[in-house]
Amino acid sequence: MPKYIFVTGGVVSSLGKGIASASIGKLLESRGLKVTLIKCDPYINVDPGTMNPYQHGEVYVTDDGAETDLDLGHYERFTRAKLSKDNNITTGKIYFSVISKERRGDYLGKTVQIIPHITEEIKNNIKKVAYGRKIDVVIVEIGGTVGDIEGLPFLEAIRQLRLELGREYAINIHVTLIPYIKTADEIKTKPTQHSVGTLREIGIIPDIILCRTEKHLSKEAKDKIALFCNVDSEAVIPADDVKSIYEVPLNLRNEGLDRLIVRLLNLKCEDRDLSAWENTVLKKLQSPAKQVKIAVVGKYIALQDAYKSIYEALVHGAIANDAELIIKRVDSEDIEKDGAKKYLEGSEGILVPGGFGNRGIEGKIQAIAYARENKIPFLGICLGMQTAVIEFARNVCRLPRANSTEFSKNSRYPVISLLEEQKKVKHIGASMRLGAYACRLKLASKAHRVYKKTKVYERHRHRYEFNNKFKGLMEKHGMVFSGIHPKGNLVEIIELKKHPFFIACQFHPEFKSKPDKPHPLFAAFIKTSLTSSGYVPGPKNA
């Protein structure tokens, strides 16, 4: 039977419970243990697939086509865990299942209630991820903040699970904020005391308190938190602010978190270090030899989390090239107002990410034209590929009104059109082309040289696709279709011949990138951005 670590949060949201959970997974994996991770989201949506990025941030996609919370991206980037639809549990998913069972008569006339029916469904979903698998530890992150009404069924479920499993099989790690009052030069422990008090009222006594703080905790502060929160002083673990999230596992290890977890759960494992992580990731992050400036042109730029995996994959590509990454976030609507040059001049690479809807599209198209005409390395992803096709059709193939049927249903030149299978879709939730699909690479193409393979599997999330009716015309003008999905002959990757690096893909390569194993497309994009003719980046801090 696997052991369980339940991660809760208090005081405020956005404390980094996801990073903490992923880091704990990394620490336990370094000791030879096999882990998996679950995110429990209290919102009533069945999944985040229909939510605006400004509301929720990025939607992360797994190999099996689940649209999930962005924290699953952190889990996969930090660990070797292979996640699926079962690793993201939402209130909507739980209630949908329970109501479906009630309609079938599965409850045999009983009154269906929060306790026991909803809580039992949550517990069964938590335990399900380890069925038939050799999992040593399941890390379960409860979204939201202790005290939120919508999170109570999840907290009650883990309270019951801890009771059923026993002390050596389940522990709670509570992530909390220790505010620093700059004018008084004091840290305040009272919010943490109240947060733990609320947790204890629910019936959960934390075993470890993980303290987010911008000022390192003194021994006196740790002792005070331990006294008023009824934990051992060694169980009060500082989680100081860091420049890079990839420093967190090492910092937590230095504070003794993994040793404490191993002891509390009586885990049989080795005591290994994180030297490989330090050498391949942290050293290159902390002492890069070069700098590279990449412009990301999107429509959700105002929200950091909207392109979370994109930004992290760029960091991974920079790590692979021993470079410091400087990201210039450019709103595509600003380009529509002022032109591309004002915002993109001096960038050594340009990336256009995915998205939906007509807003900001013309700005993306102008940015792509700027990259193509000025021979600046370009990487387009999902909608970034579609807008690259539109730009090429208009400005190179002389089809001035070329467009996607997403933006212009009656376009004279619909170079991007709705997938055939999508024409019958009535409900938008979980109905896109989702998950991993095969992509066959054209020999001797740039994509083939980058991947060093003839066939790859990448994750998708889209409804619209390149219209093959225009393939011959575009090939005649210099576009190379270097990646094809064999079934249906769907275009997966395009590139241009006479350009140092102009590659765009229909899929989302950022979802399969890790700091110690960067995705080939991002590594190659950064490499070319560092060496491309016309742009000679200087050394770090030049």
Coordinates of C-alpha atoms in Angstrom, one line a residue:
M1 CA 0.0 0.0 0.0
P2 CA 1.4 3.4 -0.9
K3 CA 2.0 6.2 1.7
Y4 CA 0.2 9.5 1.3
I5 CA 1.3 13.1 1.7
F6 CA -1.5 15.7 1.8
V7 CA -0.5 19.2 1.0
T8 CA -2.8 22.0 2.2
G9 CA -2.4 25.8 2.1
G10 CA -3.3 28.6 4.4
V11 CA -3.4 32.4 4.9
V12 CA -3.4 33.3 1.1
S13 CA -3.5 31.6 -2.2
S14 CA -0.7 31.4 -4.7
L15 CA 1.8 30.3 -2.0
G16 CA 3.4 27.7 -4.3
K17 CA 1.8 24.6 -3.0
G18 CA 2.3 23.1 -6.5
I19 CA 6.0 23.9 -6.5
A20 CA 6.3 22.5 -3.0
S21 CA 4.5 19.3 -4.0
A22 CA 6.6 18.9 -7.1
S23 CA 9.8 19.5 -5.1
I24 CA 8.8 16.9 -2.5
G25 CA 8.3 14.5 -5.3
K26 CA 11.7 15.3 -6.7
L27 CA 13.3 14.8 -3.2
L28 CA 11.6 11.4 -2.8
E29 CA 12.5 10.3 -6.3
S30 CA 16.2 11.2 -5.6
R31 CA 16.0 8.6 -2.8
G32 CA 14.9 5.9 -5.2
L33 CA 11.2 6.0 -4.4
K34 CA 8.4 6.0 -7.1
V35 CA 5.9 8.8 -6.7
T36 CA 2.8 10.1 -8.3
L37 CA 1.0 13.4 -7.6
I38 CA -2.7 14.6 -7.6
K39 CA -4.1 18.0 -7.7
C40 CA -7.6 18.4 -6.1
D41 CA -9.3 21.6 -7.4
P42 CA -12.4 22.8 -5.5
Y43 CA -14.0 24.6 -8.5
I44 CA -17.3 23.2 -10.0
N45 CA -16.0 23.1 -13.6
V46 CA -15.4 19.5 -14.6
D47 CA -12.0 20.6 -15.9
P48 CA -10.3 23.9 -16.7
G49 CA -10.7 23.4 -20.5
T50 CA -13.6 25.9 -20.8
M51 CA -12.0 28.5 -18.5
N52 CA -10.5 31.8 -19.7
P53 CA -6.7 32.0 -19.1
Y54 CA -7.2 35.2 -17.1
Q55 CA -9.5 33.2 -14.7
H56 CA -7.3 30.1 -14.4
G57 CA -4.0 30.4 -16.1
E58 CA -2.7 27.8 -18.5
V59 CA -4.5 24.6 -19.2
Y60 CA -2.0 21.8 -19.1
V61 CA -2.6 18.7 -21.3
T62 CA -1.5 15.1 -20.5
D63 CA -0.7 12.3 -22.9
D64 CA -4.2 10.8 -22.5
G65 CA -5.9 14.1 -23.5
A66 CA -6.9 15.4 -20.1
E67 CA -7.2 19.2 -19.7
T68 CA -5.8 19.8 -16.2
D69 CA -4.6 22.4 -13.8
L70 CA -1.2 24.0 -14.5
D71 CA 0.3 22.5 -11.4
L72 CA 0.4 19.1 -13.2
G73 CA 3.0 20.8 -15.4
H74 CA 5.2 21.4 -12.4
Y75 CA 4.7 17.8 -11.3
E76 CA 5.9 16.5 -14.6
R77 CA 8.8 19.0 -15.0
F78 CA 10.2 18.1 -11.6
T79 CA 9.6 14.4 -11.5
R80 CA 9.4 11.3 -13.7
A81 CA 5.8 10.7 -12.9
K82 CA 3.5 10.0 -15.9
L83 CA 0.3 11.8 -15.2
S84 CA -3.2 11.2 -16.6
K85 CA -6.8 12.4 -16.2
D86 CA -6.9 10.6 -12.8
N87 CA -4.2 13.0 -11.5
N88 CA -6.5 16.0 -11.5
I89 CA -9.7 15.8 -9.4
T90 CA -12.2 18.6 -9.4
T91 CA -15.5 19.2 -7.5
G92 CA -17.2 19.2 -10.9
K93 CA -15.8 15.7 -11.7
I94 CA -16.8 14.4 -8.3
Y95 CA -20.3 15.7 -8.4
F96 CA -20.8 14.6 -12.0
S97 CA -19.9 11.1 -11.0
V98 CA -22.0 11.0 -7.9
I99 CA -25.1 12.4 -9.7
S100 CA -24.7 10.0 -12.5
K101 CA -24.6 7.1 -10.0
E102 CA -27.7 8.5 -8.3
R103 CA -29.6 8.7 -11.6
R104 CA -28.7 5.0 -12.4
G105 CA -30.0 4.0 -9.0
D106 CA -26.6 2.9 -7.7
Y107 CA -27.4 4.2 -4.2
L108 CA -30.5 2.0 -3.8
G109 CA -32.8 4.7 -2.7
K110 CA -30.5 6.3 -0.1
T111 CA -30.4 10.1 0.5
V112 CA -27.2 11.2 -1.3
Q113 CA -25.2 13.5 0.9
I114 CA -21.8 15.3 1.2
I115 CA -20.8 12.8 3.8
P116 CA -20.5 9.9 3.0
H117 CA -21.2 10.0 -0.7
I118 CA -19.1 12.9 -1.9
T119 CA -16.2 12.3 0.5
E120 CA -16.2 8.6 -0.5
E121 CA -16.0 9.5 -4.1
I122 CA -13.1 11.8 -3.4
K123 CA -11.3 9.1 -1.4
N124 CA -11.8 6.5 -4.1
N125 CA -10.5 8.9 -6.8
I126 CA -7.4 9.6 -4.6
K127 CA -6.7 5.9 -4.1
K128 CA -7.4 5.1 -7.8
V129 CA -4.1 6.6 -9.1
A130 CA -2.1 3.9 -7.4
Y131 CA -4.2 0.9 -8.4
G132 CA -2.2 -1.8 -10.3
R133 CA 1.0 0.4 -10.1
K134 CA 4.1 0.1 -7.9
I135 CA 3.8 3.5 -6.3
D136 CA 5.6 4.2 -3.0
V137 CA 4.2 7.7 -2.2
V138 CA 1.1 9.6 -3.5
I139 CA 1.4 13.4 -3.0
V140 CA -2.0 15.0 -2.9
E141 CA -2.3 18.8 -3.2
I142 CA -5.6 20.4 -2.1
G143 CA -6.2 23.6 -4.1
G144 CA -7.4 26.8 -2.5
T145 CA -6.9 28.0 1.1
V146 CA -8.0 26.4 4.3
G147 CA -11.2 28.1 5.3
D148 CA -12.7 28.3 1.8
I149 CA -16.2 26.8 1.8
E150 CA -15.7 25.0 -1.5
G151 CA -12.6 23.1 -0.2
L152 CA -14.3 21.6 2.8
P153 CA -15.4 18.2 1.2
F154 CA -11.8 17.6 0.1
L155 CA -10.4 18.4 3.6
E156 CA -13.0 16.2 5.2
A157 CA -12.1 13.4 2.8
I158 CA -8.3 13.6 3.6
R159 CA -9.2 13.8 7.3
Q160 CA -11.0 10.5 7.0
L161 CA -8.2 9.0 4.9
R162 CA -5.6 9.9 7.4
L163 CA -7.7 8.2 10.1
E164 CA -8.3 5.1 8.0
L165 CA -4.7 4.7 6.8
G166 CA -2.9 5.4 10.2
R167 CA -0.1 7.7 11.1
E168 CA 2.7 5.9 9.3
Y169 CA 0.7 5.9 6.1
A170 CA -0.4 9.5 5.8
I171 CA 0.9 12.9 6.8
N172 CA -0.2 16.5 6.3
I173 CA 2.2 19.3 5.2
H174 CA 0.6 22.7 5.6
V175 CA 2.1 25.5 3.4
T176 CA 1.6 28.9 5.0
L177 CA 2.7 32.5 4.7
I178 CA 4.9 34.3 7.2
P179 CA 4.4 38.0 6.4
Y180 CA 7.4 40.4 6.7
I181 CA 6.5 43.9 7.8
K182 CA 9.3 46.0 6.3
T183 CA 8.7 49.2 8.2
A184 CA 8.9 47.4 11.5
D185 CA 11.5 44.9 10.3
E186 CA 9.5 42.1 11.8
I187 CA 8.0 38.8 10.6
K188 CA 4.5 37.9 11.9
T189 CA 3.5 34.4 12.9
K190 CA -0.1 35.1 13.9
P191 CA -1.6 34.4 10.4
T192 CA 0.0 31.0 10.5
Q193 CA -1.3 30.3 14.0
H194 CA -4.9 31.2 12.8
S195 CA -4.5 29.0 9.6
V196 CA -3.3 26.0 11.6
G197 CA -6.1 26.6 14.1
T198 CA -8.7 26.5 11.3
L199 CA -7.2 23.3 10.0
R200 CA -7.3 21.7 13.4
E201 CA -11.0 22.7 13.8
I202 CA -11.6 20.6 10.7
G203 CA -9.9 17.7 12.4
I204 CA -6.5 17.8 10.6
I205 CA -3.4 18.3 12.7
P206 CA -0.4 19.2 10.5
D207 CA 2.8 17.1 10.8
I208 CA 5.0 19.7 9.0
I209 CA 4.5 23.4 8.5
L210 CA 6.2 24.8 5.4
C211 CA 6.7 28.5 5.8
R212 CA 6.8 30.8 2.8
T213 CA 8.8 33.8 3.7
E214 CA 10.9 36.6 2.1
K215 CA 13.0 36.8 5.2
H216 CA 14.7 33.7 6.6
L217 CA 13.1 32.4 9.9
S218 CA 15.2 32.7 13.0
K219 CA 15.4 29.9 15.5
E220 CA 13.2 31.9 17.8
A221 CA 10.5 32.3 15.2
K222 CA 10.6 28.6 14.4
D223 CA 10.2 27.8 18.1
K224 CA 7.3 30.2 18.4
I225 CA 5.5 28.6 15.5
A226 CA 6.2 25.1 16.8
L227 CA 4.8 26.1 20.3
F228 CA 1.6 27.7 19.1
C229 CA 0.9 25.2 16.3
N230 CA 1.7 22.1 18.3
V231 CA 4.5 20.7 16.1
D232 CA 8.2 19.9 16.7
S233 CA 10.5 22.7 16.0
E234 CA 12.3 20.6 13.3
A235 CA 8.9 20.3 11.6
V236 CA 8.8 24.0 10.9
I237 CA 10.5 24.2 7.5
P238 CA 11.4 27.6 6.0
A239 CA 10.6 28.0 2.3
D240 CA 12.5 31.2 1.4
D241 CA 11.8 33.1 -1.8
V242 CA 14.2 32.1 -4.6
K243 CA 15.1 33.5 -8.0
S244 CA 14.3 30.2 -9.7
I245 CA 11.7 27.6 -8.8
Y246 CA 14.3 24.9 -9.6
E247 CA 16.3 25.9 -6.5
V248 CA 13.4 24.9 -4.2
P249 CA 14.1 21.1 -4.0
L250 CA 17.7 21.7 -2.9
N251 CA 16.7 24.4 -0.4
L252 CA 14.1 22.1 1.1
R253 CA 16.6 19.2 1.3
N254 CA 19.0 21.5 3.1
E255 CA 16.3 22.2 5.6
G256 CA 15.9 18.5 6.2
L257 CA 12.4 18.1 4.8
D258 CA 13.0 14.8 3.0
R259 CA 14.7 13.2 6.1
L260 CA 11.7 14.3 8.2
I261 CA 9.2 12.8 5.7
V262 CA 11.1 9.5 5.5
R263 CA 11.1 9.2 9.3
L264 CA 7.4 10.1 9.7
L265 CA 6.2 7.7 7.0
N266 CA 8.8 5.0 7.9
L267 CA 10.0 4.8 4.3
K268 CA 12.7 2.4 3.4
C269 CA 14.9 4.1 1.0
E270 CA 18.5 5.3 0.3
D271 CA 19.9 8.7 1.3
R272 CA 21.0 10.2 -2.0
D273 CA 21.9 13.8 -2.9
L274 CA 20.8 16.1 -5.7
S275 CA 24.2 16.5 -7.4
A276 CA 22.8 15.6 -10.9
W277 CA 20.1 18.3 -10.5
E278 CA 22.7 20.8 -9.2
N279 CA 25.2 20.2 -12.0
T280 CA 22.7 20.0 -15.0
V281 CA 20.3 22.7 -13.9
L282 CA 21.3 25.0 -11.0
K283 CA 24.9 25.7 -12.0
K284 CA 23.8 26.8 -15.4
L285 CA 21.0 28.9 -14.0
Q286 CA 23.2 30.6 -11.5
S287 CA 26.3 31.2 -13.7
P288 CA 25.4 31.3 -17.4
A289 CA 28.0 32.3 -19.9
K290 CA 25.7 34.2 -22.3
Q291 CA 22.4 36.1 -22.5
V292 CA 19.6 35.6 -25.0
K293 CA 16.6 37.9 -25.4
I294 CA 13.3 36.2 -26.6
A295 CA 10.1 38.1 -27.4
V296 CA 6.9 36.2 -26.6
V297 CA 4.1 37.7 -28.5
G298 CA 0.7 36.7 -27.1
K299 CA -2.7 37.9 -26.1
Y300 CA -2.7 36.9 -22.4
I301 CA 0.6 38.5 -21.6
A302 CA -0.8 40.4 -18.6
L303 CA -1.1 37.1 -16.7
Q304 CA 2.1 35.3 -15.9
D305 CA 0.4 31.9 -15.5
A306 CA -1.3 32.0 -18.9
Y307 CA 1.9 30.9 -20.7
K308 CA 3.5 29.1 -17.7
S309 CA 4.8 26.0 -19.7
I310 CA 6.1 28.2 -22.5
Y311 CA 8.2 30.3 -20.2
E312 CA 9.6 27.3 -18.4
A313 CA 10.4 25.5 -21.6
L314 CA 12.3 28.6 -22.8
V315 CA 14.2 28.5 -19.5
H316 CA 15.0 24.8 -20.2
G317 CA 16.3 25.7 -23.7
A318 CA 18.5 28.4 -22.2
I319 CA 19.9 26.0 -19.6
A320 CA 20.8 23.6 -22.5
N321 CA 22.8 26.4 -24.1
D322 CA 24.4 27.8 -20.9
A323 CA 22.6 31.1 -21.4
E324 CA 20.6 33.5 -19.2
L325 CA 17.1 34.0 -20.6
I326 CA 15.5 37.4 -20.8
I327 CA 11.9 37.2 -21.8
K328 CA 10.2 40.3 -23.4
R329 CA 6.5 39.9 -23.0
V330 CA 4.7 41.6 -25.9
D331 CA 1.0 42.1 -26.2
S332 CA -0.1 41.4 -29.8
E333 CA -2.7 44.2 -29.5
D334 CA 0.1 46.7 -28.9
I335 CA 1.7 45.6 -32.2
E336 CA -1.6 46.2 -33.9
K337 CA -1.5 49.8 -32.7
D338 CA 2.2 50.7 -33.1
G339 CA 3.7 48.1 -35.4
A340 CA 6.1 45.2 -34.8
K341 CA 9.4 47.0 -35.0
K342 CA 8.8 49.1 -31.9
Y343 CA 8.4 46.1 -29.7
L344 CA 10.5 43.4 -31.4
E345 CA 13.7 45.3 -32.5
G346 CA 16.7 43.8 -30.8
S347 CA 15.0 40.5 -30.0
E348 CA 17.2 37.5 -30.8
G349 CA 14.2 35.2 -31.1
I350 CA 10.5 35.5 -31.5
L351 CA 7.9 33.0 -30.2
V352 CA 4.2 33.1 -30.8
P353 CA 2.2 30.8 -28.5
G354 CA -1.3 29.4 -28.7
G355 CA -4.7 30.9 -27.9
F356 CA -8.3 31.2 -29.1
G357 CA -10.4 33.9 -30.6
N358 CA -9.9 36.8 -33.0
R359 CA -8.5 39.4 -30.5
G360 CA -4.9 40.3 -31.2
I361 CA -4.5 38.0 -34.2
E362 CA -3.4 40.7 -36.6
G363 CA -0.6 41.7 -34.2
K364 CA 0.6 38.1 -34.1
I365 CA 0.6 38.0 -37.9
Q366 CA 2.7 41.2 -38.0
A367 CA 5.1 39.8 -35.5
I368 CA 5.6 36.7 -37.7
A369 CA 6.1 38.8 -40.8
Y370 CA 8.8 40.7 -38.9
A371 CA 10.6 37.5 -37.9
R372 CA 10.4 36.1 -41.4
E373 CA 11.5 39.2 -43.2
N374 CA 14.3 40.0 -40.8
K375 CA 15.6 36.4 -40.5
I376 CA 15.0 36.4 -36.8
P377 CA 14.6 32.9 -35.3
F378 CA 11.0 32.1 -34.9
L379 CA 9.0 29.4 -33.1
G380 CA 5.3 29.2 -33.5
I381 CA 3.1 27.0 -31.3
C382 CA -0.5 25.9 -32.1
L383 CA -2.2 29.2 -33.0
G384 CA 1.3 30.4 -33.6
M385 CA 1.6 27.9 -36.4
Q386 CA -1.8 28.8 -37.8
T387 CA -1.0 32.5 -37.9
A388 CA 2.3 31.7 -39.5
V389 CA 0.4 29.9 -42.3
I390 CA -2.0 32.9 -42.7
E391 CA 1.0 35.4 -42.8
F392 CA 2.8 33.3 -45.5
A393 CA -0.4 32.9 -47.5
R394 CA -1.1 36.6 -47.5
N395 CA 2.4 38.0 -48.0
V396 CA 4.3 35.3 -49.9
C397 CA 1.6 33.4 -51.8
R398 CA -0.3 36.6 -52.6
L399 CA -3.7 35.5 -51.1
P400 CA -4.5 38.9 -49.5
R401 CA -7.7 37.7 -47.7
A402 CA -6.3 34.4 -46.4
N403 CA -7.6 33.5 -43.0
S404 CA -8.8 30.9 -40.6
T405 CA -12.4 30.0 -40.5
E406 CA -12.2 30.5 -36.8
F407 CA -11.9 34.2 -37.5
S408 CA -13.6 34.5 -40.8
K409 CA -16.2 31.8 -41.6
N410 CA -16.6 32.9 -45.2
S411 CA -12.9 33.5 -46.0
R412 CA -12.1 33.3 -49.7
Y413 CA -8.9 31.5 -48.8
P414 CA -9.5 29.4 -45.7
V415 CA -5.9 28.2 -45.2
I416 CA -6.8 27.1 -41.7
S417 CA -10.2 25.4 -41.2
L418 CA -12.1 23.3 -38.7
L419 CA -11.1 19.7 -38.3
E420 CA -13.6 17.4 -40.0
E421 CA -14.3 15.6 -36.7
Q422 CA -15.0 19.0 -35.0
K423 CA -17.9 19.9 -37.3
K424 CA -20.3 17.6 -35.4
V425 CA -19.3 18.8 -31.9
K426 CA -22.1 20.4 -29.9
H427 CA -20.5 20.7 -26.4
I428 CA -17.2 22.6 -26.2
G429 CA -15.9 20.9 -23.0
A430 CA -13.2 18.2 -23.6
S431 CA -14.1 18.0 -27.3
M432 CA -11.0 19.4 -28.9
R433 CA -8.2 17.3 -30.5
L434 CA -6.5 16.5 -27.2
G435 CA -3.5 14.5 -26.1
A436 CA -0.6 12.7 -27.7
Y437 CA -0.6 12.0 -31.4
A438 CA 2.1 10.6 -33.8
C439 CA 4.0 13.0 -36.0
R440 CA 6.2 11.6 -38.9
L441 CA 9.1 13.8 -39.7
K442 CA 10.4 14.5 -43.2
L443 CA 14.0 13.3 -43.7
A444 CA 16.7 16.0 -43.9
S445 CA 14.3 18.7 -42.7
K446 CA 15.2 21.1 -39.9
A447 CA 12.7 19.3 -37.7
H448 CA 14.3 16.0 -38.4
R449 CA 17.7 17.3 -37.6
V450 CA 16.4 18.9 -34.3
Y451 CA 14.6 15.7 -33.1
K452 CA 17.1 13.2 -34.6
K453 CA 14.1 10.9 -35.0
T454 CA 11.7 10.1 -37.8
K455 CA 8.6 9.8 -35.6
V456 CA 7.6 11.6 -32.4
Y457 CA 4.5 11.9 -30.2
E458 CA 3.4 15.3 -29.1
R459 CA 0.4 16.7 -27.2
H460 CA -2.3 18.6 -28.9
R461 CA -5.1 21.0 -27.9
H462 CA -6.9 22.6 -30.9
R463 CA -10.0 22.5 -33.1
Y464 CA -8.6 24.0 -36.3
E465 CA -6.0 22.6 -38.7
F466 CA -4.1 23.4 -41.9
N467 CA -6.2 23.1 -45.0
N468 CA -4.4 20.7 -47.3
K469 CA -6.0 22.3 -50.4
F470 CA -3.4 25.0 -50.1
K471 CA -0.4 22.7 -49.6
G472 CA 0.8 22.6 -53.2
L473 CA 0.7 26.4 -53.5
M474 CA 2.7 26.9 -50.3
E475 CA 5.3 24.3 -51.1
K476 CA 5.8 26.0 -54.5
H477 CA 6.6 29.3 -52.6
G478 CA 9.1 27.7 -50.2
M479 CA 7.2 26.3 -47.2
V480 CA 8.2 22.8 -46.1
F481 CA 5.7 20.5 -44.4
S482 CA 8.2 18.7 -42.2
G483 CA 5.8 17.0 -39.8
I484 CA 2.7 15.0 -40.7
H485 CA 0.2 13.0 -38.7
P486 CA -0.2 9.8 -40.7
K487 CA -3.9 9.3 -40.1
G488 CA -5.7 11.9 -42.1
N489 CA -2.4 13.4 -43.5
L490 CA -2.7 16.3 -41.0
V491 CA 0.0 19.0 -41.0
E492 CA 1.9 19.0 -37.7
I493 CA 5.1 21.1 -38.4
I494 CA 5.9 23.7 -41.0
E495 CA 9.3 25.4 -41.7
L496 CA 10.9 27.7 -44.2
K497 CA 14.0 26.8 -46.2
K498 CA 15.8 30.1 -46.5
H499 CA 15.7 31.1 -42.9
P500 CA 18.0 30.4 -40.0
F501 CA 15.2 29.0 -37.9
F502 CA 11.5 29.3 -38.8
I503 CA 9.6 26.4 -37.4
A504 CA 6.0 26.2 -36.2
C505 CA 4.1 23.3 -34.9
Q506 CA 0.4 22.5 -34.3
F507 CA 1.1 20.7 -31.1
H508 CA 2.4 21.9 -27.7
P509 CA 6.1 20.9 -27.2
E510 CA 6.3 22.9 -24.0
F511 CA 4.3 20.2 -22.2
K512 CA 7.1 17.7 -22.6
S513 CA 10.1 19.8 -21.6
K514 CA 12.0 19.5 -18.3
P515 CA 14.9 21.5 -16.9
D516 CA 17.2 18.5 -17.0
K517 CA 15.8 17.3 -20.3
P518 CA 14.9 20.3 -22.5
H519 CA 12.5 19.8 -25.4
P520 CA 14.6 19.6 -28.6
L521 CA 12.6 22.4 -30.4
F522 CA 13.2 24.9 -27.5
A523 CA 16.9 23.9 -27.2
A524 CA 17.4 24.4 -30.9
F525 CA 15.4 27.6 -31.0
I526 CA 17.5 29.1 -28.2
K527 CA 20.8 27.8 -29.8
T528 CA 19.9 29.5 -33.2
S529 CA 18.8 32.7 -31.4
L530 CA 22.3 32.9 -29.8
T531 CA 24.2 32.4 -33.1
S532 CA 21.9 33.7 -35.8
S533 CA 23.5 36.1 -38.3
G534 CA 22.6 39.7 -37.8
Y535 CA 22.2 39.3 -34.0
V536 CA 25.3 38.7 -31.9
P537 CA 24.2 38.6 -28.2
G538 CA 26.8 39.7 -25.7
P539 CA 28.0 37.9 -22.7
K540 CA 26.0 37.9 -19.5
N541 CA 25.5 41.4 -18.0
A542 CA 27.1 43.0 -21.1

